[in-house]
Coordinates of C-alpha atoms in Angstrom, one line a residue:
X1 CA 131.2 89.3 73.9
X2 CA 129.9 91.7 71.4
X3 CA 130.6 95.6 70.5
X4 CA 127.9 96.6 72.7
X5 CA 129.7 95.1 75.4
X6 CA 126.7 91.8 76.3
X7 CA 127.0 87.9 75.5
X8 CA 124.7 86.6 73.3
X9 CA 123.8 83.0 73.0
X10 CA 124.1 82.5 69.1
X11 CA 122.3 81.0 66.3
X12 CA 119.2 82.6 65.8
X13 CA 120.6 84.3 62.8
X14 CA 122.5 81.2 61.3
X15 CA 119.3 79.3 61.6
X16 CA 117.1 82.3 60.3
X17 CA 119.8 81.9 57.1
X18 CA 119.2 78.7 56.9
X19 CA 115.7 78.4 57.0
X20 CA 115.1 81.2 54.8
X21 CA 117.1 79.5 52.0
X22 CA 115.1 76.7 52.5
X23 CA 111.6 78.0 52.7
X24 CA 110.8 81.7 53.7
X25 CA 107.8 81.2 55.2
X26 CA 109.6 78.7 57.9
X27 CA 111.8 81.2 58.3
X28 CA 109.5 84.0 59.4
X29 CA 107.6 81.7 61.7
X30 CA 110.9 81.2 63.5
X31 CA 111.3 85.2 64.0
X32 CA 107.7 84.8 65.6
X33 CA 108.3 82.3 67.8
X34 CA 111.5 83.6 68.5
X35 CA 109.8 87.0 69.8
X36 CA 107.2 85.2 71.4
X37 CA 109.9 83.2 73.5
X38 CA 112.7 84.4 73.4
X39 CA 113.2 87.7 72.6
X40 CA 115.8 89.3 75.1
X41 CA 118.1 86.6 73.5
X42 CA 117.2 87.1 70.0
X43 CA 117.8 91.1 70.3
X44 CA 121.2 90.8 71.6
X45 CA 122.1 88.8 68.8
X46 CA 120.7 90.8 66.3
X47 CA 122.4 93.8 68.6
X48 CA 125.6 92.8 68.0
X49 CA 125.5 90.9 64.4
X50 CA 122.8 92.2 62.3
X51 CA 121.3 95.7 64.0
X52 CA 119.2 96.3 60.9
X53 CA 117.8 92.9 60.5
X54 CA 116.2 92.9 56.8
X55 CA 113.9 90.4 55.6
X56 CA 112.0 90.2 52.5
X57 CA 108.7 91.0 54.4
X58 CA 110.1 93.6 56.9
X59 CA 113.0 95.0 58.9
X60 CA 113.7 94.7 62.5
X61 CA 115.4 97.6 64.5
X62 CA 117.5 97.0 67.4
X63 CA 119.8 99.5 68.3
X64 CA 118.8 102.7 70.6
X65 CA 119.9 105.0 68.4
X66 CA 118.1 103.3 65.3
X67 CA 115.2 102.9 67.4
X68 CA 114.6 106.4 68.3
X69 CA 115.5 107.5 64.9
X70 CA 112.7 105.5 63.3
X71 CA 110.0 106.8 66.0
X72 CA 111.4 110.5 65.6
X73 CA 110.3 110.5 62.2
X74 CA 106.9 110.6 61.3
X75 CA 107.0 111.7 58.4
X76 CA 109.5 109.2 56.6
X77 CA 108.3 106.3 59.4
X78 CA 104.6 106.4 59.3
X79 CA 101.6 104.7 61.4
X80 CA 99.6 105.5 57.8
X81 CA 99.1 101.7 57.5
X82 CA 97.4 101.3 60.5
X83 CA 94.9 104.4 60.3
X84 CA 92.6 102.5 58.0
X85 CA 91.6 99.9 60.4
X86 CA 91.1 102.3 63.1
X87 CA 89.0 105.1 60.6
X88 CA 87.0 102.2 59.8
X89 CA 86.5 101.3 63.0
X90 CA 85.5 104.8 64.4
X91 CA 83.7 106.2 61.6
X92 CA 86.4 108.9 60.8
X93 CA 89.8 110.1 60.4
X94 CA 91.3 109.2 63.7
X95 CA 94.3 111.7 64.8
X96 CA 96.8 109.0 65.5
X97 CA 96.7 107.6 61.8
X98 CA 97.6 110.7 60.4
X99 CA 101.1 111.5 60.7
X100 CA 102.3 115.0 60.1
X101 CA 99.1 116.6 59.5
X102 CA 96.9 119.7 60.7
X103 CA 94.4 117.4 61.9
X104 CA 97.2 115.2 64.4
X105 CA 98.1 118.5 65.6
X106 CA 94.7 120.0 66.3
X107 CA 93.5 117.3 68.0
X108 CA 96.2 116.1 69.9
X109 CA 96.7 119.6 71.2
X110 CA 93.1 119.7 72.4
X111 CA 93.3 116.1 73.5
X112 CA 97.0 117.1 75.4
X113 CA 95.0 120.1 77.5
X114 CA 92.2 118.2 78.8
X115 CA 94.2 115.3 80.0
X116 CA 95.8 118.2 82.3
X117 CA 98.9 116.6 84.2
X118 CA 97.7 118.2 87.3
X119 CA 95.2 115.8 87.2
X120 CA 97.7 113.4 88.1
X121 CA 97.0 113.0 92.2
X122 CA 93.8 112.6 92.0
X123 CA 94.0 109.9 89.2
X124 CA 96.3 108.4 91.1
X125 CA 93.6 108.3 94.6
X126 CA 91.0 106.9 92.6
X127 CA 93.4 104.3 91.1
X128 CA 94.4 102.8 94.2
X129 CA 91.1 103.6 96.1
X130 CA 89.7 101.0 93.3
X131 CA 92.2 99.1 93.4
X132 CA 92.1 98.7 97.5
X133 CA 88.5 98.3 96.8
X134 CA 89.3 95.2 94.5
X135 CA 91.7 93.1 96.8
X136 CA 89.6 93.8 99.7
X137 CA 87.1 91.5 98.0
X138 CA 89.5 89.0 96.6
X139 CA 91.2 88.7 100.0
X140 CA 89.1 86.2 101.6
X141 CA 89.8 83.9 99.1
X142 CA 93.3 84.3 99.2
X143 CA 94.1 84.4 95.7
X144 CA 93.2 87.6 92.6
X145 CA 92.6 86.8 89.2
X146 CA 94.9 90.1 88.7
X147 CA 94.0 91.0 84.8
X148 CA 90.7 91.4 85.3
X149 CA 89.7 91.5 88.6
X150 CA 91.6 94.6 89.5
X151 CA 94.4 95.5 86.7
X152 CA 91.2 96.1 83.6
X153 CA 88.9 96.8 86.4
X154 CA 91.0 99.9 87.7
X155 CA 91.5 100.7 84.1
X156 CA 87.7 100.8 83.2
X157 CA 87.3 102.5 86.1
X158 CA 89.4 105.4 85.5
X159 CA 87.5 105.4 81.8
X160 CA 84.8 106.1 83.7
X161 CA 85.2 108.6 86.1
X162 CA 88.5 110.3 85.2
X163 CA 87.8 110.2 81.1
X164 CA 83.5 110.3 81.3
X165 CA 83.6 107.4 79.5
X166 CA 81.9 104.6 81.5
X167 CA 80.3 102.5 78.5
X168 CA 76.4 101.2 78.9
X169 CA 78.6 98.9 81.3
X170 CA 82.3 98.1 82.2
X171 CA 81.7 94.9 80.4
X172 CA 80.9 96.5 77.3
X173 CA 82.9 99.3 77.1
X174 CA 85.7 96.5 77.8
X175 CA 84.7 94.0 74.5
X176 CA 84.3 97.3 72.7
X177 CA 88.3 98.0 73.0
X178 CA 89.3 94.4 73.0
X179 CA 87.9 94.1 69.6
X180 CA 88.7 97.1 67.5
X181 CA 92.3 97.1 69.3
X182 CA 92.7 93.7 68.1
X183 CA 91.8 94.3 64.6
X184 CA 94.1 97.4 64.7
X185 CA 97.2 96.1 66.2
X186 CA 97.1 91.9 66.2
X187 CA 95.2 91.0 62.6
X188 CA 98.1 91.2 60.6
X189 CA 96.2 88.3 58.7
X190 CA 93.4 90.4 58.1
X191 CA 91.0 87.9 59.4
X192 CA 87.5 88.9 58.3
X193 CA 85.7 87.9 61.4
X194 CA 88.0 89.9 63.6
X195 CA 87.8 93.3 61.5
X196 CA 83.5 92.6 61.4
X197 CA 83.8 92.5 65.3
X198 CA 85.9 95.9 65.4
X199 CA 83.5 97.2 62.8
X200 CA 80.4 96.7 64.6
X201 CA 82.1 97.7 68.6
X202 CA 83.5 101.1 66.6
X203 CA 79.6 102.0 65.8
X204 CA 78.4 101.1 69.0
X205 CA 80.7 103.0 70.8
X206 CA 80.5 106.4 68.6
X207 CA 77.0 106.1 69.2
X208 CA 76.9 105.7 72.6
X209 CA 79.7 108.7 72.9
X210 CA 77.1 110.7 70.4
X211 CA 74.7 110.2 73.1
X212 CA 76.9 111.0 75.7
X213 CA 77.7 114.2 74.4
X214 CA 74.2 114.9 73.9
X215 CA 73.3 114.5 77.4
X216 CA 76.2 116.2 79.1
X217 CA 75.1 119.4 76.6
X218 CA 71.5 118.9 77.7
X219 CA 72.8 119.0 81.9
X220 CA 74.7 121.9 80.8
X221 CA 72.0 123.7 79.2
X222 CA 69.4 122.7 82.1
X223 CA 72.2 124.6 84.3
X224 CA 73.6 121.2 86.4
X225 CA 77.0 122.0 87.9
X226 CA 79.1 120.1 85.0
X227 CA 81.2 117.0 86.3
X228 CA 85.3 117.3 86.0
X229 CA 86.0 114.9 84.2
X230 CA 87.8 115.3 80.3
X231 CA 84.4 114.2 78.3
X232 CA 82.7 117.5 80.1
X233 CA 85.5 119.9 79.8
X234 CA 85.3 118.4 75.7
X235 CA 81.5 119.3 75.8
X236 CA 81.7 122.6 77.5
X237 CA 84.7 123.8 74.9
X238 CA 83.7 126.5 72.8
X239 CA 86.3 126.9 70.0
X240 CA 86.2 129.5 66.7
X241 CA 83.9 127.2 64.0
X242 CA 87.0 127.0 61.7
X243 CA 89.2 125.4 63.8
X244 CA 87.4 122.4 62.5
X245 CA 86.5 121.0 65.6
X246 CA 83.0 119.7 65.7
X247 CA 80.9 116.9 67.8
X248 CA 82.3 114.2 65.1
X249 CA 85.9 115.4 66.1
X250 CA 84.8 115.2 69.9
X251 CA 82.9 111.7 69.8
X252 CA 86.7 109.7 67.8
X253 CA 88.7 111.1 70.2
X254 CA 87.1 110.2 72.8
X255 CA 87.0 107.3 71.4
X256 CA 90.6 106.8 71.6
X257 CA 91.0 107.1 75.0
X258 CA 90.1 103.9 76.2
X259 CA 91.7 102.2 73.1
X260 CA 94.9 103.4 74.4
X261 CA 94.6 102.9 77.9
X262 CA 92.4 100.0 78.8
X263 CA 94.8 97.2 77.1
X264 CA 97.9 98.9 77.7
X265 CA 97.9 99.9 81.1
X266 CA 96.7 96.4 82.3
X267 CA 99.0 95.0 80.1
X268 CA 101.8 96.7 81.6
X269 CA 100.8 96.6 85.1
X270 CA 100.9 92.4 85.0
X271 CA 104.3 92.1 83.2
X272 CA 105.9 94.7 85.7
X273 CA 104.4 92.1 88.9
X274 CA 105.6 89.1 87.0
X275 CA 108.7 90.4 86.8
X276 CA 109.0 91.7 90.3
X277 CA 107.9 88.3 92.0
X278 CA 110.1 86.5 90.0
X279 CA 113.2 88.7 91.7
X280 CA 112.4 88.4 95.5
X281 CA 115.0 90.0 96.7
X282 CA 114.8 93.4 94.3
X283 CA 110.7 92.3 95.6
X284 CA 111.5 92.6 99.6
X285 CA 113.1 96.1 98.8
X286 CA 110.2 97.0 96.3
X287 CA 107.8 96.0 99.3
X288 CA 109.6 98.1 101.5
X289 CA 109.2 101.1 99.4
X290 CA 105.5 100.6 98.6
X291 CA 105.2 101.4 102.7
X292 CA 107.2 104.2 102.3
X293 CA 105.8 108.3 101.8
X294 CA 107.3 109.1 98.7
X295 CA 105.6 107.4 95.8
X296 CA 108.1 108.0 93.3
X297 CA 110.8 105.7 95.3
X298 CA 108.7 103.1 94.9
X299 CA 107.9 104.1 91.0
X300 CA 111.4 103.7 90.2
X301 CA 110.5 99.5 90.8
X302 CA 108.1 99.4 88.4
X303 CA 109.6 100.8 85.8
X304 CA 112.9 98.6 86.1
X305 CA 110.8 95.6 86.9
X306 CA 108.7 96.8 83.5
X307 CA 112.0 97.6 81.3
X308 CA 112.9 93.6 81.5
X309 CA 109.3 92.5 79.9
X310 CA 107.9 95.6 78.1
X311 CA 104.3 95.0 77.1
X312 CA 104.9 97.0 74.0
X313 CA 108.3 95.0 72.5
X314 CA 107.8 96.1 68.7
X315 CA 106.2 99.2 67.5
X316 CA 105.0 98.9 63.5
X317 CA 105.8 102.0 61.2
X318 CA 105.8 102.1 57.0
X319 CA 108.8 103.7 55.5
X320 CA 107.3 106.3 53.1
X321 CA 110.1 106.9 50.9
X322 CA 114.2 105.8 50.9
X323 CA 115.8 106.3 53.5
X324 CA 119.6 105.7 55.1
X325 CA 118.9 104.7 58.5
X326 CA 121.4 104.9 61.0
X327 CA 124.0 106.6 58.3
X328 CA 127.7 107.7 58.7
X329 CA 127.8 104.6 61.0
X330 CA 128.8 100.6 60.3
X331 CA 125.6 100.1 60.1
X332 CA 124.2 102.0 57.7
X333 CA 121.1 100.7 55.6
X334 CA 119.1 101.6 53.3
X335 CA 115.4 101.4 54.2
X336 CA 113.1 101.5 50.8
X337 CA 109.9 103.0 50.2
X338 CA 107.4 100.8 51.2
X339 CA 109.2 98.8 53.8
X340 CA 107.2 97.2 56.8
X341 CA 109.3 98.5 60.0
X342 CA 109.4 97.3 63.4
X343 CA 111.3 99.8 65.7
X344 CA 112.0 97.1 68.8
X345 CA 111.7 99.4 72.4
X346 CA 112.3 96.1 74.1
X347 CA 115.7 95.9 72.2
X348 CA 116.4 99.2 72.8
X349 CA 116.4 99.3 76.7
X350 CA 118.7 96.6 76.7
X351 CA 121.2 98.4 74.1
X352 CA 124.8 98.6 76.4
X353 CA 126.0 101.5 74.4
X354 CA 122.9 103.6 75.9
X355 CA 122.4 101.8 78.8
X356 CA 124.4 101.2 81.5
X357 CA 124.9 97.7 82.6
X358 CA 121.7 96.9 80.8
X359 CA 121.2 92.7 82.5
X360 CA 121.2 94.3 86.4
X361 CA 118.3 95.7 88.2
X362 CA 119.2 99.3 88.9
X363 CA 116.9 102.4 89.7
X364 CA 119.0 105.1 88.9
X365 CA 118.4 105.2 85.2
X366 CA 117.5 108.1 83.3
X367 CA 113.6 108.6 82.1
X368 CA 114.7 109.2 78.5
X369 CA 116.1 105.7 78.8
X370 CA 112.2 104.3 79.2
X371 CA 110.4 103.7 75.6
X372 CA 107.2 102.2 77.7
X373 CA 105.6 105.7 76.1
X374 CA 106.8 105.3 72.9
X375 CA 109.2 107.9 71.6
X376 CA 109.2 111.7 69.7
X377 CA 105.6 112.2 67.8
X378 CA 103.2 109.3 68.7
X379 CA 104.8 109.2 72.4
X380 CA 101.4 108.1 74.1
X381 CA 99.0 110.8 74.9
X382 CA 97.6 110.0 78.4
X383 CA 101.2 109.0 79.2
X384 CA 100.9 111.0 82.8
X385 CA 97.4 109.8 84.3
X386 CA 98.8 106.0 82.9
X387 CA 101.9 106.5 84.9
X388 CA 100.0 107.3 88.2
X389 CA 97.7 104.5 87.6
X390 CA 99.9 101.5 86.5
X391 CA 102.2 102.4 89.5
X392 CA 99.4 102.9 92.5
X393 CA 98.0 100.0 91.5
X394 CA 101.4 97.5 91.5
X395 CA 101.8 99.5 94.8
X396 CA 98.5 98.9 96.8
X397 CA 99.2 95.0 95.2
X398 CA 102.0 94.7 96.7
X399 CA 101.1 96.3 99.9
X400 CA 99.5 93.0 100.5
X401 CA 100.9 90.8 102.6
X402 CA 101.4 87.3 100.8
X403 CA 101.5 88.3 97.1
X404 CA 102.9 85.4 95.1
X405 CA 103.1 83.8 91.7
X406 CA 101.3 80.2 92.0
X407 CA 102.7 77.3 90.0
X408 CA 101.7 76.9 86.6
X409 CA 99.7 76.6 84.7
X410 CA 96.9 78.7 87.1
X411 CA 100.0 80.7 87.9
X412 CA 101.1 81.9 84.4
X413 CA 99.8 84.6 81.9
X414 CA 97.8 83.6 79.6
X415 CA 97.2 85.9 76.8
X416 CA 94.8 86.2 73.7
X417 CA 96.3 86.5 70.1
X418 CA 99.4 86.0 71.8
X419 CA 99.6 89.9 73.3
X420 CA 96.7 90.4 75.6
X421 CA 97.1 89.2 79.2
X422 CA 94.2 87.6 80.0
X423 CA 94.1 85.9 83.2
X424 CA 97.0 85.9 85.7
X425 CA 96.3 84.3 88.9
X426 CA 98.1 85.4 91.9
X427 CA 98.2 84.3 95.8
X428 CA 97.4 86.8 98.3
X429 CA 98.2 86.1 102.1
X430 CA 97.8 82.8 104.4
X431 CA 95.6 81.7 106.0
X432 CA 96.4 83.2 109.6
X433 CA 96.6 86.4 107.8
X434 CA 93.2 85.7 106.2
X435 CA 91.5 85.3 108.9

C-alpha cells in the first residue's frame, strides 16, 4: 500500500531501470506500451514511487497537485512546441500556440463570448435530436457503428449548425480535422506525409472559411435576417480597427473550433459507453437516470464512467526555463529549461490524496476533481456546448433498449495512430424489440 493510500502492482519502474541501462530506446517503447495498455497500473506506481518520473527524453507528472501546477502555468509550461504545426497548418498564428500573449487573450475573449453558455439548451436539443435521428436509422439492424455513425456525426453536426461551420460536406470537413489534428497532436515522428496531409486540409479549410465569411457578409449586406449561429455573430462583429481583429483573425479561429471538438468530443463520448457497459450494474442505474427529468443526474454517470478512461490521459507542455516543481515537498524536482513535459490528467483523477476512494464508482465528486477540460489557461474553450453534447448523446444511446458491447474483435475500439476511436460496434435491441 502506498502513501497515497492505493496498491500498486509493481515492476514497471524496476523494468523501466533495467531496460534503460540496457538500451534507452527499449526502454521508452516500454513507457509506450505501458500507456497504451496499461496505464491505470503504471500511474499508481509511478504515484507512489517516482511522482516525477524523469527520463532523458521527458518527464511524466502524476500527482494532482503536480498536475495542476504544470497546467496553471503557461508561461514556465508552454504549448509553444506545438503552435508551429498548427500555424503551418492554418496559415497564421493560431491563439492556442501562444501562451501568455495579447493575441491568446484577444482572441480567446472574442472566441469565449460567441460560444455564449446560454447556448447550452439548445445545443444540447440539437445534439440528441441528431443523435435520435441516427439510432432511429441504425435500429433496424440492430447494431450502430457508434464512432461514426452517430458519436462524429452529432459532432459534425453541431459544426454545422451550432458553429456555421458545415464544410463543402460532413465528409470533408471531417478528413480536414482528422488530418491537421493528427499532425498536431500524434506525429511526434514528424512523418513527412502526415504533416503534407495537414498542410494541404489547413488551406482548404481557411479557404473555404474565407468564403464563408464572404458570403454570410454578402446575406448581411443584401439585408437576409442573419442565422444564430457563432460564424454569423463573428461576421456581424464590428470591433475598433486596432484591436487587431481582422477577417484573417476570424477565418483561424474558426478554424479551431472543429479541431477541438470533432475528435475530442467523439472520443470522449465512446470511452465513457465502454466504460459504462462494461459496469452493468452502475449501467441499470445510469439507465434509470437517462429516463429521468433532470439531466444533470444522469450527467453525473458520464463523467464517472469517463474519469476511469479519459480520452485525453497525457497533455504535452515545454518547460521554458528551470523550474522546482512540486517544491517544499518530498518530491521536489527540478524541471530544466527545455524539458518535454507530460502533465498526466488520467493520473491525476486517480491521485487518493485528492480523491476520495479513487478505484469506486461514486457520483458525488466535486467538478474541480474532473481534468476532461484541461486545467487553468488552455482549459478547453467550447468546454460548455461539449458538455451538453457528449452527455445527451451517451443519454439518448442509452435510452435504447438493448445497448451492448459485442464480443471482440467487431465489439472493441479500434483506433487510428493509436488515439482516435475509429469504429466501435455496438448491439442495439432484440429482435422482438426490433420489430
Amino acid at each position: 500500500m502506498g502513501a497515497a493510500g492505493q496498491t500498486t502492482t509493481g515492476g514497471f519502474l524496476d523494468r523501466y531501470d533495467e531496460a534503460l541501462a540496457r538500451d534507452p530506446m527499449s526502454a521508452f517503447g516500454l513507457v509506450r506500451e505501458w500507456m497504451r495498455t496499461d496505464w491505470r497500473d503504471l500511474f499508481a506506481e509511478l504515484r507512489e514511487r517516482r511522482p516525477v518520473f524523469v527520463t532523458p527524453a521527458f518527464t511524466v507528472v502524476t500527482r494532482f497537485a503536480d498536475v495542476a501546477e504544470v497546467l496553471s502555468h503557461e508561461s514556465v509550461f508552454s504549448v509553444r512546441a506545438f503552435g508551429p504545426r498548427l500555424d503551418a497548418a492554418l496559415g497564421g498564428p493560431f491563439m492556442l500556440g501562444r501562451d501568455a500573449t495579447a493575441m491568446n487573450w484577444r482572441d480567446r475573449g472574442l472566441m469565449q463570448v460567441m460560444l455564449d453558455q446560454r447556448d447550452t439548451e439548445r445545443v444540447r436539443e440539437l445534439a440528441g435530436r441528431v443523435a435520435d435521428e441516427a439510432l432511429d436509422a441504425a435500429w433496424p439492424h440492430g447494431r450502430v457503428e457508434a464512432v461514426h455513425a452517430l458519436f462524429r456525426h452529432v459532432a459534425l453536426e453541431v459544426c454545422a449548425t451550432y458553429f456555421g461551420f458545415p464544410g463543402p460536406d460532413p465528409q470533408t470537413l471531417s478528413r480536414w480535422t482528422r488530418a491537421i489534428v493528427t499532425d498536431g497532436f500524434a506525429n511526434f515522428a514528424g512523418d513527412p506525409d502526415l504533416q503534407a496531409a495537414s498542410a494541404q486540409a489547413g488551406a482548404d479549410m481557411t479557404a473555404y472559411l474565407r468564403d464563408r465569411l464572404a458570403e454570410l457578409r454578402a446575406a448581411r449586406r443584401a439585408g437576409e435576417r442573419p442565422p444564430d449561429h457563432v460564424f454569423a455573430r463573428l461576421a456581424d462583429t464590428v470591433l475598433p480597427a486596432g484591436i487587431g481583429v481582422d477577417d484573417e483573425r476570424i477565418v483561424v479561429n474558426m478554424a479551431g473550433l472543429p479541431l477541438g471538438f470533432v475528435e475530442s468530443a467523439p472520443g470522449a463520448m465512446t470511452e465513457a459507453v465502454e466504460q459504462l457497459l462494461l459496469r452493468p450494474e452502475v449501467l441499470a442505474r445510469a439507465v434509470e437516470a437517462a429516463a429521468g427529468p433532470d439531466p444533470a443526474r444522469f450527467d453525473a454517470y458520464v463523467w464517472e464512467a469517463l474519469r476511469f478512461n479519459p480520452f485525453f490521459k497525457l497533455l504535452p507542455r515545454l518547460c521554458e526555463h528551470d523550474h522546482v516543481l512540486a517544491a517544499g515537498t518530498p518530491r521536489a524536482t527540478l524541471i530544466p529549461a527545455g524539458t518535454f513535459v507530460l502533465a498526466a490528467p488520467a493520473s491525476a483523477m486517480f491521485d487518493a490524496d485528492v480523491v476520495a476512494e479513487p478505484d469506486a464508482f461514486r457520483l458525488d465528486r466535486p467538478a474541480h476533481h474532473h481534468l476532461f477540460f484541461g486545467h487553468g489557461h488552455h482549459a478547453c474553450l467550447g468546454v460548455h456546448p461539449a458538455r451538453v453534447v457528449i452527455c445527451e448523446v451517451v443519454r439518448r444511446l442509452l435510452l435504447r433498449p438493448g445497448v451492448r458491447l459485442l464480443p471482440p474483435p467487431e465489439g472493441q475500439v479500434v483506433r487510428s495512430h493509436g488515439i482516435f476511436p475509429d469504429r466501435f460496434v455496438l448491439g442495439l435491441g432484440g429482435e422482438g424489440e426490433r420489430a
